[in-house]
Short mmCIF file of C-alpha atoms and ligand atoms in Angstrom, two decimals:
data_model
loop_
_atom_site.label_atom_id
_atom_site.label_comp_id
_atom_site.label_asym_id
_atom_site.label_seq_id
_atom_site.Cartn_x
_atom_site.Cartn_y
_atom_site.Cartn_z
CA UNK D 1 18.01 37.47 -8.35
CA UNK D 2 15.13 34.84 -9.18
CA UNK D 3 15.81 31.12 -7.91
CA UNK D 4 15.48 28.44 -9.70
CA UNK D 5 11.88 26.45 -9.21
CA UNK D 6 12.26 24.11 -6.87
CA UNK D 7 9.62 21.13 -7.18
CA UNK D 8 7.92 18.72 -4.90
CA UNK D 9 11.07 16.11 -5.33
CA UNK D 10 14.14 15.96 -7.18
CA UNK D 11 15.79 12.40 -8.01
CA UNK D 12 19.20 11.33 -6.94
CA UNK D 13 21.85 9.94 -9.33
CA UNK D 14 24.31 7.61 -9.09
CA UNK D 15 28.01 8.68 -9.64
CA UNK D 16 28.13 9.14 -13.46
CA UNK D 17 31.41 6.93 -13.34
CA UNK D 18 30.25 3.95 -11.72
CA UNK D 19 27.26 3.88 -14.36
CA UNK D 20 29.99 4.30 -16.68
CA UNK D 21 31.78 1.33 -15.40
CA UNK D 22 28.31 -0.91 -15.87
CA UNK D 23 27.52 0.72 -19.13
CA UNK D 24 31.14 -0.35 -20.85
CA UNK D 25 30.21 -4.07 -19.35
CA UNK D 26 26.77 -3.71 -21.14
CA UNK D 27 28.71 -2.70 -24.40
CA UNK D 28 30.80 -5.97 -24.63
CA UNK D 29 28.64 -8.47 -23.71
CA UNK D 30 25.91 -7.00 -25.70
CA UNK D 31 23.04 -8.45 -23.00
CA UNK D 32 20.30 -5.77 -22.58
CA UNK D 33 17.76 -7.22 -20.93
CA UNK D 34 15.99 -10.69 -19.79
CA UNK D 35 17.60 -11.27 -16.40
CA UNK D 36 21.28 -10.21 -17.55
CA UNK D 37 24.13 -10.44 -15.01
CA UNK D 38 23.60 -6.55 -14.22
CA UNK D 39 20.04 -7.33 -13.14
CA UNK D 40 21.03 -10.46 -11.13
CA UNK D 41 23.48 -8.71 -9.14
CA UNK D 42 21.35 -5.60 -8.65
CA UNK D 43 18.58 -8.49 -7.39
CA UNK D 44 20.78 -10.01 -5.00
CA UNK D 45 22.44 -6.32 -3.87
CA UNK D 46 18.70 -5.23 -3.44
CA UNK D 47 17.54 -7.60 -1.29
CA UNK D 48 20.85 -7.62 1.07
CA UNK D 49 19.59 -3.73 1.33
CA UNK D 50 16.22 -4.74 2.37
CA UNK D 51 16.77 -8.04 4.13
CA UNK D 52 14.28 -9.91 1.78
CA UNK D 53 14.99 -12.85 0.02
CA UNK D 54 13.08 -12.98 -3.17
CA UNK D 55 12.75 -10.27 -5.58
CA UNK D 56 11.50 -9.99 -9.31
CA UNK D 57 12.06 -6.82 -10.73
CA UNK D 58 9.59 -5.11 -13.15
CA UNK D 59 9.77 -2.59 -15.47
CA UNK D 60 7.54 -0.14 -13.04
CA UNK D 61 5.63 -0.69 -10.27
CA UNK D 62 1.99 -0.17 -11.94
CA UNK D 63 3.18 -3.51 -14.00
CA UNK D 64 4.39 -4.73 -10.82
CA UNK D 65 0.46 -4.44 -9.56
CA UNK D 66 -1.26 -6.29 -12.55
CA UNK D 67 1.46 -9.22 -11.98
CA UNK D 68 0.89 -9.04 -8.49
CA UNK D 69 -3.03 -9.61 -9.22
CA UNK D 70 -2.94 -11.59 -12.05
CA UNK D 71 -0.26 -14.33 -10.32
CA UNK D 72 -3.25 -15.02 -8.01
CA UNK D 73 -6.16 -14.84 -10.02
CA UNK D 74 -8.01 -12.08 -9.03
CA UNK D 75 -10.58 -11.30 -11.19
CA UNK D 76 -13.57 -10.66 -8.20
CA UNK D 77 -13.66 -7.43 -5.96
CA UNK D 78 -10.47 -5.65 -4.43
CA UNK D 79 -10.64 -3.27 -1.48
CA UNK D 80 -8.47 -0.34 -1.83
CA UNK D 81 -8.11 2.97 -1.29
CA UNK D 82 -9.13 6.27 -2.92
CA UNK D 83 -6.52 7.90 -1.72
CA UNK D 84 -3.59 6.49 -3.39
CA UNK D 85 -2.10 7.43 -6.60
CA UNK D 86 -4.05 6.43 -9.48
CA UNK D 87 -2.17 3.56 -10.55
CA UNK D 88 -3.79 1.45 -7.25
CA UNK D 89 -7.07 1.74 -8.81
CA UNK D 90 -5.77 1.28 -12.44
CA UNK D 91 -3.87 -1.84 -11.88
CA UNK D 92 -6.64 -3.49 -10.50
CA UNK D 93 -8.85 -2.85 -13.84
CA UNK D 94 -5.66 -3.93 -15.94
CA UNK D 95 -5.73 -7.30 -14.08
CA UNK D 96 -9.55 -7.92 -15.06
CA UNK D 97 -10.79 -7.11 -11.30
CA UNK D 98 -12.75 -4.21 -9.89
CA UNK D 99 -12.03 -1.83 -6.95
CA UNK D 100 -14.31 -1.64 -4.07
CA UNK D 101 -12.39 1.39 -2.13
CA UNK D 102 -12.95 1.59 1.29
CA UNK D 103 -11.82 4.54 3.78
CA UNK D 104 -8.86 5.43 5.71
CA UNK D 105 -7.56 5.87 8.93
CA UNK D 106 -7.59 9.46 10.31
CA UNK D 107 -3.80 9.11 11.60
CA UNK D 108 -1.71 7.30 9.07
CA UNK D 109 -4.13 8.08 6.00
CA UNK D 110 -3.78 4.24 5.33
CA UNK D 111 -6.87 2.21 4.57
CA UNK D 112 -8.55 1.40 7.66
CA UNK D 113 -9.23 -2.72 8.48
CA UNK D 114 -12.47 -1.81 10.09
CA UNK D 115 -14.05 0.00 6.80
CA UNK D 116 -12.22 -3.00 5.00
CA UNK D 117 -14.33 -5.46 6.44
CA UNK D 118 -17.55 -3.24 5.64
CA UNK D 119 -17.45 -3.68 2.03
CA UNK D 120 -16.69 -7.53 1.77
CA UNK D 121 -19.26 -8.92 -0.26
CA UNK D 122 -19.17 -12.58 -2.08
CA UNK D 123 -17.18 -11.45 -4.69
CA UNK D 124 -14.51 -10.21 -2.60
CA UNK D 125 -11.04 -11.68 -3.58
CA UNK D 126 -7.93 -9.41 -2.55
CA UNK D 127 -7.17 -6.44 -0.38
CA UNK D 128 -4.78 -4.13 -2.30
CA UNK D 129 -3.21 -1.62 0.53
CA UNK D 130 -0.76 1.25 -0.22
CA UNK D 131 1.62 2.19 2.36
CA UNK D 132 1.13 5.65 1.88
CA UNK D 133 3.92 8.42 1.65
CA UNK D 134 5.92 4.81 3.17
CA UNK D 135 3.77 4.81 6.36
CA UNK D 136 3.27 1.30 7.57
CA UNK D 137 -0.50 0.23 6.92
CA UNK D 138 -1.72 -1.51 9.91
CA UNK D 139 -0.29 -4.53 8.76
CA UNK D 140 -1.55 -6.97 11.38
CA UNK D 141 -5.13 -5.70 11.56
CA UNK D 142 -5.67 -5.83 7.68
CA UNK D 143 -3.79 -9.35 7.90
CA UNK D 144 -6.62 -10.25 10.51
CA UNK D 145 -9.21 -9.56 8.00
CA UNK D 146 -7.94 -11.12 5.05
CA UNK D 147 -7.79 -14.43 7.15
CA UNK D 148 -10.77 -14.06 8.47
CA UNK D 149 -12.36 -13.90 5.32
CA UNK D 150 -9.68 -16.12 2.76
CA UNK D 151 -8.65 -13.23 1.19
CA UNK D 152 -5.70 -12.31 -0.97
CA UNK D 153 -3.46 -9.51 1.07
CA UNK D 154 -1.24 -7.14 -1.72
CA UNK D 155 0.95 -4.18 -0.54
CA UNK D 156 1.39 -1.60 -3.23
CA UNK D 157 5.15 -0.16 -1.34
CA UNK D 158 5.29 2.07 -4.12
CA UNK D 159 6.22 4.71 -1.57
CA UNK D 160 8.03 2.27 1.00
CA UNK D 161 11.32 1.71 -0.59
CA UNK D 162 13.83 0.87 2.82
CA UNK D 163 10.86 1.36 5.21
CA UNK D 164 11.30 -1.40 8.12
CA UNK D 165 8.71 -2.50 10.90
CA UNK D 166 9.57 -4.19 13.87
CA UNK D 167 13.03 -4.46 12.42
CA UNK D 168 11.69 -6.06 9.42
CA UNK D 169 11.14 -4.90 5.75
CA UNK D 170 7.75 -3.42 5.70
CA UNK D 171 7.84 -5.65 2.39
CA UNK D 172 7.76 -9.35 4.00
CA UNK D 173 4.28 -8.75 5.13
CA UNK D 174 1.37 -9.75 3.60
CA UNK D 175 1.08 -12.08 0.43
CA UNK D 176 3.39 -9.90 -2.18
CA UNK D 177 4.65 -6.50 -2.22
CA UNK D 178 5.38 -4.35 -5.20
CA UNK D 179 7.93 -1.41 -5.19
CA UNK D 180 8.34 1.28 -7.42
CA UNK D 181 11.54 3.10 -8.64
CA UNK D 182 10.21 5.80 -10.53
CA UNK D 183 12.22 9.34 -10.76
CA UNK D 184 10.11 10.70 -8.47
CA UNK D 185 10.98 7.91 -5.78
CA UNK D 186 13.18 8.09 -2.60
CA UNK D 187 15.26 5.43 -4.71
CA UNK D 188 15.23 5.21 -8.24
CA UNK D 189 15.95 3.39 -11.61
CA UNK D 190 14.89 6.12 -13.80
CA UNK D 191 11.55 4.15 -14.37
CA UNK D 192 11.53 0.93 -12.16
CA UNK D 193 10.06 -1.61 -9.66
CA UNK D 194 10.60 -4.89 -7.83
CA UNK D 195 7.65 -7.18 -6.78
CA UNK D 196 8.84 -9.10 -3.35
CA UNK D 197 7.57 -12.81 -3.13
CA UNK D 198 7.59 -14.84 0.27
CA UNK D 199 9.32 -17.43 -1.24
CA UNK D 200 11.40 -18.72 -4.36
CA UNK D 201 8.70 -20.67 -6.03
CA UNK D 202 6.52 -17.67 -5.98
CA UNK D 203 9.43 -15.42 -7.21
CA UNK D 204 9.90 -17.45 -10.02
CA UNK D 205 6.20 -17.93 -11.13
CA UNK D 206 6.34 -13.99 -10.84
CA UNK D 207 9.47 -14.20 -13.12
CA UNK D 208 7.55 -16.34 -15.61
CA UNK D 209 4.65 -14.36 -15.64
CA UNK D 210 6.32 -11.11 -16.70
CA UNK D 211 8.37 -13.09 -19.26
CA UNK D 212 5.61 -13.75 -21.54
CA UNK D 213 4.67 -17.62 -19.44
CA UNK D 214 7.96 -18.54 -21.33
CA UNK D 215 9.40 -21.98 -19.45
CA UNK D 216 11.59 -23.00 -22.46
CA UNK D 217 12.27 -22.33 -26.22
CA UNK D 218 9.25 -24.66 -26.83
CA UNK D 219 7.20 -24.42 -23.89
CA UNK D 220 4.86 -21.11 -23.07
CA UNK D 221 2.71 -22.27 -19.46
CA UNK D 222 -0.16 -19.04 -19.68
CA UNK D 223 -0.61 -15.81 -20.52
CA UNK D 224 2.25 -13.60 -19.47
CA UNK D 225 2.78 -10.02 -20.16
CA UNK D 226 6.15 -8.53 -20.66
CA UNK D 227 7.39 -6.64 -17.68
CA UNK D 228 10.73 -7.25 -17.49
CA UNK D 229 13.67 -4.55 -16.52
CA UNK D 230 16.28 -3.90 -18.68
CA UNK D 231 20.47 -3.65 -17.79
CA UNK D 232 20.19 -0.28 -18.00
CA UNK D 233 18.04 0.55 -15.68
CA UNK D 234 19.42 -2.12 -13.18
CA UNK D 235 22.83 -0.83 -13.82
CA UNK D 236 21.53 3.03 -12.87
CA UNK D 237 20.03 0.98 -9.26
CA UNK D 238 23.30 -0.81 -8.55
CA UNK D 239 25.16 2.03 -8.90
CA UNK D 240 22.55 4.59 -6.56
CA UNK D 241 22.15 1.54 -3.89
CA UNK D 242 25.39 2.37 -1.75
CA UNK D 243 23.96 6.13 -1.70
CA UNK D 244 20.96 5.11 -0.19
CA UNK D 245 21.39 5.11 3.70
CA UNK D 246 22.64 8.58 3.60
CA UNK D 247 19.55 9.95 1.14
CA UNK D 248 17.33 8.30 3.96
CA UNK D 249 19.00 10.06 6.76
CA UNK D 250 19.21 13.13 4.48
CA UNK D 251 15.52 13.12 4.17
CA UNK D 252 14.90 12.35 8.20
CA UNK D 253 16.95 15.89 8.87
CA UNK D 254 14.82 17.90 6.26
CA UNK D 255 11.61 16.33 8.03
CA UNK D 256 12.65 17.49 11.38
CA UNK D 257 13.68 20.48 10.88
CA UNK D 258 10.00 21.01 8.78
CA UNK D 259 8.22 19.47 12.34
CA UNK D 260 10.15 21.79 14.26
CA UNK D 261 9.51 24.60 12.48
CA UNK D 262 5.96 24.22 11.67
CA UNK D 263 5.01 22.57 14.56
CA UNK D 264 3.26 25.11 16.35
CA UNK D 265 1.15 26.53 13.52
CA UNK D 266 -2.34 26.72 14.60
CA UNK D 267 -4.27 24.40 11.65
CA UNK D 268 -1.51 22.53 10.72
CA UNK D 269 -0.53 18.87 10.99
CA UNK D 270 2.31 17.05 9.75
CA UNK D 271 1.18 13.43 8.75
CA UNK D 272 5.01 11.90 8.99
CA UNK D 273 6.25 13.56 12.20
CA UNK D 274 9.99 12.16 12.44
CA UNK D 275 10.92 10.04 15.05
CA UNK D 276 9.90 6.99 13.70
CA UNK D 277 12.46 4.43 13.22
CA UNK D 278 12.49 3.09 10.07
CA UNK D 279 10.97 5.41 7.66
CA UNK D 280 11.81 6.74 4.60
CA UNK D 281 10.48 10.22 4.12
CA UNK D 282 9.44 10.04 0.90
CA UNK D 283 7.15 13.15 1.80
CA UNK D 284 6.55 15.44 3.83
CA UNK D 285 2.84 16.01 3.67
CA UNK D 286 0.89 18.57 5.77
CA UNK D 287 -2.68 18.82 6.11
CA UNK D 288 -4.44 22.34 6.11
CA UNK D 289 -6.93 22.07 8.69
CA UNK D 290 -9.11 25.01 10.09
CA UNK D 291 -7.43 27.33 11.82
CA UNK D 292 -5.32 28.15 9.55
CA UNK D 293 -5.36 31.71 8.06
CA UNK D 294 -5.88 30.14 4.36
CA UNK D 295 -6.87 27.36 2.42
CA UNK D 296 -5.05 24.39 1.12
CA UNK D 297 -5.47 25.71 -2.42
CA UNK D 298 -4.38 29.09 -1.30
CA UNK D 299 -1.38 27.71 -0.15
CA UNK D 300 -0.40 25.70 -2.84
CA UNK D 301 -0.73 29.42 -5.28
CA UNK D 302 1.27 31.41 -2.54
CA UNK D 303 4.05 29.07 -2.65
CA UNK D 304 3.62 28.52 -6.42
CA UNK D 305 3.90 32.27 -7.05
CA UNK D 306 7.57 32.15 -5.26
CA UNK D 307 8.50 28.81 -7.40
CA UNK D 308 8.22 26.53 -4.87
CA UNK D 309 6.05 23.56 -6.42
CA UNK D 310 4.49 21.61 -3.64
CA UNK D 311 1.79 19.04 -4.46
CA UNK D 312 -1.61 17.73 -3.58
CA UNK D 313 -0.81 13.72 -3.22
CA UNK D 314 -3.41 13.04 -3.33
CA UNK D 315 -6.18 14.97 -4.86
CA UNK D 316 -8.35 14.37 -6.25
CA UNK D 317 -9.67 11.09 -4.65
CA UNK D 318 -9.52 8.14 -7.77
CA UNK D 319 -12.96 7.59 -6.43
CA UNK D 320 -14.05 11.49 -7.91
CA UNK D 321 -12.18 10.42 -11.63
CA UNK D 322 -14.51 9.36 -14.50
CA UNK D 323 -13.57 5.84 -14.42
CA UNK D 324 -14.36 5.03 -11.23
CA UNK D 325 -16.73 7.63 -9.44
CA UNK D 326 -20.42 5.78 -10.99
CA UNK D 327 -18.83 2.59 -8.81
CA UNK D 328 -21.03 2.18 -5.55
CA UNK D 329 -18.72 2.26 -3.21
CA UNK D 330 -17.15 5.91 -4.55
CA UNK D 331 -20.16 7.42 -2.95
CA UNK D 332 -18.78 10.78 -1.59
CA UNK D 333 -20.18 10.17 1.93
CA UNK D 334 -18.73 6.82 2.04
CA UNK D 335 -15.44 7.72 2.04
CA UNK D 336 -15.37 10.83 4.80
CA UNK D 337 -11.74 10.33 5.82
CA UNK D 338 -10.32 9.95 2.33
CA UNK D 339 -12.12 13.20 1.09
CA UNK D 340 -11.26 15.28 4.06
CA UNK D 341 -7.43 14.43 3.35
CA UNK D 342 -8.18 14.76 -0.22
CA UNK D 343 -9.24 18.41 0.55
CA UNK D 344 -6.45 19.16 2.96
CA UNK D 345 -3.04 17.72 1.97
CA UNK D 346 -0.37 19.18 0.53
CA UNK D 347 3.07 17.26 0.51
CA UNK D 348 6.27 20.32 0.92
CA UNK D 349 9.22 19.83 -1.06
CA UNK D 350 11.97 16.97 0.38
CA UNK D 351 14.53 15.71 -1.33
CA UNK D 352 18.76 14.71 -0.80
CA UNK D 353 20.02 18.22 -2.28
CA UNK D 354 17.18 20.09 -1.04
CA UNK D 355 18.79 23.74 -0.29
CA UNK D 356 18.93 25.23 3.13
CA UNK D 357 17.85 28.24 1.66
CA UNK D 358 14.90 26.83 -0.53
CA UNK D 359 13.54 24.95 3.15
CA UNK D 360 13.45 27.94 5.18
CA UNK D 361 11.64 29.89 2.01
CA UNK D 362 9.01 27.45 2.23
CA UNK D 363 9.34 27.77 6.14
CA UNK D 364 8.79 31.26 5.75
CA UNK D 365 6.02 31.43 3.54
CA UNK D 366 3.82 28.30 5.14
CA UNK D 367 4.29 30.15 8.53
CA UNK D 368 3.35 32.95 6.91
CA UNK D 369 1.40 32.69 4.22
CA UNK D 370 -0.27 36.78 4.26
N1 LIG O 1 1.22 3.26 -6.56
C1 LIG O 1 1.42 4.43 -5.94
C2 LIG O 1 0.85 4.63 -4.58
C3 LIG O 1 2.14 5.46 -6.58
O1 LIG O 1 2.32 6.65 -5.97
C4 LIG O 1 2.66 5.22 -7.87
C5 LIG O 1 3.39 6.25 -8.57
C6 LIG O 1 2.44 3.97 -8.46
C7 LIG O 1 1.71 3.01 -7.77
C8 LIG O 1 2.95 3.63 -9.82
O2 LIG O 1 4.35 3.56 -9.83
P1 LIG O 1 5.13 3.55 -11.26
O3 LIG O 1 4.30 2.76 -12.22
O4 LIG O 1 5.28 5.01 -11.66
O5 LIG O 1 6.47 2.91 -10.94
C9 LIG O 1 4.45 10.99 -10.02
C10 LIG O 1 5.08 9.75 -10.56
O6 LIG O 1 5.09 9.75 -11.99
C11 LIG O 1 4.46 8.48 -10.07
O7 LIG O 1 5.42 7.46 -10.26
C12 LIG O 1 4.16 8.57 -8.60
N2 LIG O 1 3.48 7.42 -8.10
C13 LIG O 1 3.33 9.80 -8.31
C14 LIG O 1 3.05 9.95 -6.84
O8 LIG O 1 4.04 10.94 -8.70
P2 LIG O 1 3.32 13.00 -11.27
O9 LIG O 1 2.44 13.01 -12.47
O10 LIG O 1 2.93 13.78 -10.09
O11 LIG O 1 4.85 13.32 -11.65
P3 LIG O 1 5.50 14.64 -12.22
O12 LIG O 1 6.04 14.36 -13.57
O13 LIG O 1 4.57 15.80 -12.05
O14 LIG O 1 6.75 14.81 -11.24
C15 LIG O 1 6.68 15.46 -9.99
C16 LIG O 1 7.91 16.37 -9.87
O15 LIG O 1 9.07 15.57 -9.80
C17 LIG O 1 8.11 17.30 -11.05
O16 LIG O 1 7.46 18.49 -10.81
C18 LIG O 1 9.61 17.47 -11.12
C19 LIG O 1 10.16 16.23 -10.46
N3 LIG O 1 10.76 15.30 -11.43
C20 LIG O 1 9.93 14.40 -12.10
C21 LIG O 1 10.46 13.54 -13.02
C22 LIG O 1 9.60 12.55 -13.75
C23 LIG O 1 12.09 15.36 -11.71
O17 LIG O 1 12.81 16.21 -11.12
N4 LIG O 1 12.64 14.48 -12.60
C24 LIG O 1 11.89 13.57 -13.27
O18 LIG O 1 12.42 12.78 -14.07
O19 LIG O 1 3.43 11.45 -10.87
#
């Protein structure tokens, strides 16, 4: 008998009841959005989780980005990677500014503060890092640079929901951090994201911002955009957030058992080997190296022809799409790193209600693969 497809993630759902619960609130006080009592409990409830103190939530992350940007004025030159989804790059142009993308570091595929520093220029403004697959960037040495050089320091966590540091929230570093809680997330809100400010006043500028610059009913302070979250969406987050600690430790076990089942295959490396306190798993990426019987693209059809979907987060580089690749610094021998893991990654399956079964099929086949 065929098996169902199984596909790079799967989202986890809150106990239809307790939404149910929420939902008949919703119904009689008939607020659906701008900052309801759903949303300001699923604020504070969210930040407890984290240990930060000042959250805005957005309507998705790549939002989250261009209010991130916009809330300090960056119109100049903003180093970031290409290998990041291609809402990094995107959010950047939304905000009026232009990426510079620099390359990555071999180990964590996280931009690198060393190539950062190589394409400062005048114009430089902001550094907009992604904590890829919810791998801490190196946090101090890209802090180093932006102080060195007055810039602007923006995380985009999209993949670092719960992922500590030091015992800290990966979030409470640099100038503002922007989570996303997209379906396809290791926590999610259907579609979703939460910017996280150092400190109240810059919450609620944040807060203004994505309310349209509203202050009053007769006072509007600058531009704002409208990225707010509705009740529904907050009321799906309160209602998944006491799930959460098991999903995480769900997601450690699949990971391990993946390391210790792959570890030994000549041309393979994991890029999130377990064992590190404080992740979140998000993915388990691999990255199909030579010495290994087949190529990256091979392996992707082989376990595509048994319905097992695994993806290539992320190829190709942004720097490679039309938009971007006549920009100087997208230069294909500029960016070495970034194009090597472009060319070899391929993120397995992981998620809560993964089956046994489906694991060691994908096991089987990547140990395998002829
Ligand atoms: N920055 C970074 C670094 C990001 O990775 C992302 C998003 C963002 C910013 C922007 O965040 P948001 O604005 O979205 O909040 C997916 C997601 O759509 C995207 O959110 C995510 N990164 C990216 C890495 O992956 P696709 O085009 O690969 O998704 P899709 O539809 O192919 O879904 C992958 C698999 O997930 C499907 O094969 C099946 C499963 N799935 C998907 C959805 C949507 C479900 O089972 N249920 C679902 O509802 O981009």
């Amino acid at each position: 008998m065929t098996r169902p497809p199984v596909y790079v993630t799967r989202p986890i759902l809150p106990p239809l009841e307790d939404v149910y619960s929420l939902l008949q609130e919703i119904w009689q006080t008939r607020i659906l959005s701008n900052g309801g009592p759903i949303l300001q409990r699923f604020e504070a409830a969210l930040g407890q989780y984290l240990g930060v103190d000042h959250i805005s939530m957005v309507g998705n992350a790549s939002m989250g980005l261009v209010l991130a940007l916009r809330h300090h004025g960056i119109t100049g030159e903003v180093i970031t990677p290409a290998f990041s989804f291609v809402a990094t790059s995107h959010a950047i142009r939304w905000a009026g500014a232009e990426p510079v993308f620099a390359d990555i570091d071999p180990v964590t595929l996280n931009l690198d503060p060393v190539e950062v520093e190589k394409r400062i220029t005048s114009r430089t403004q902001a550094i907009l890092a992604v904590h890829c697959y919810g791998t801490p960037c190196d946090t101090a040495g890209l802090q180093r640079v932006a102080d060195r050089h007055g810039l602007r320091l923006i995380y985009d966590a999209a993949h670092a929901f719960g992922v500590r540091e030091n015992g800290r929230s990966i979030c409470t570093s640099g100038d503002l951090s922007v989570l996303s809680f997209h379906a396809t997330k290791v926590f999610n809100t259907f579609e979703g994201g939460a910017i996280i400010s150092p400190d109240r006043e810059t919450k609620l500028a944040i807060d203004r911002l994505g309310n349209y610059g509203i202050v009053d009913e007769t006072t509007v302070l600058e531009t704002g955009l409208n990225t707010k979250m509705s009740e529904l969406n907050a009321a799906v987050g309160l209602a998944l957030l006491p799930q959460m600690d098991s999903a995480i430790a769900t997601r450690a076990r699949l990971a391990n058992h993946y390391s210790d089942a792959l570890g030994d295959v000549p041309g393979l490396r994991a890029v999130c080997p377990p064992g590190r306190a404080g992740h979140n798993y998000y993915h388990f990426p691999i990255l199909v190296g030579d010495g290994y019987p087949i190529s990256r693209d091979a392996l992707y059809e082989r376990l595509r022809q048994d319905g097992l979907f695994a993806r290539r987060y992320f190829y190709p580089l942004i720097s490679d799409l039309p938009m971007y690749r006549d920009l100087p610094s997208a230069a294909p021998s500029m960016l070495p790193v970034a194009r090597r893991a472009a060319n070899q990654v391929l993120c397995l399956p992981i998620f809560p209600d993964l089956d046994p079964v489906d694991q060691e099929r994908i096991i089987g086949i990547v140990r395998q693969p002829c």
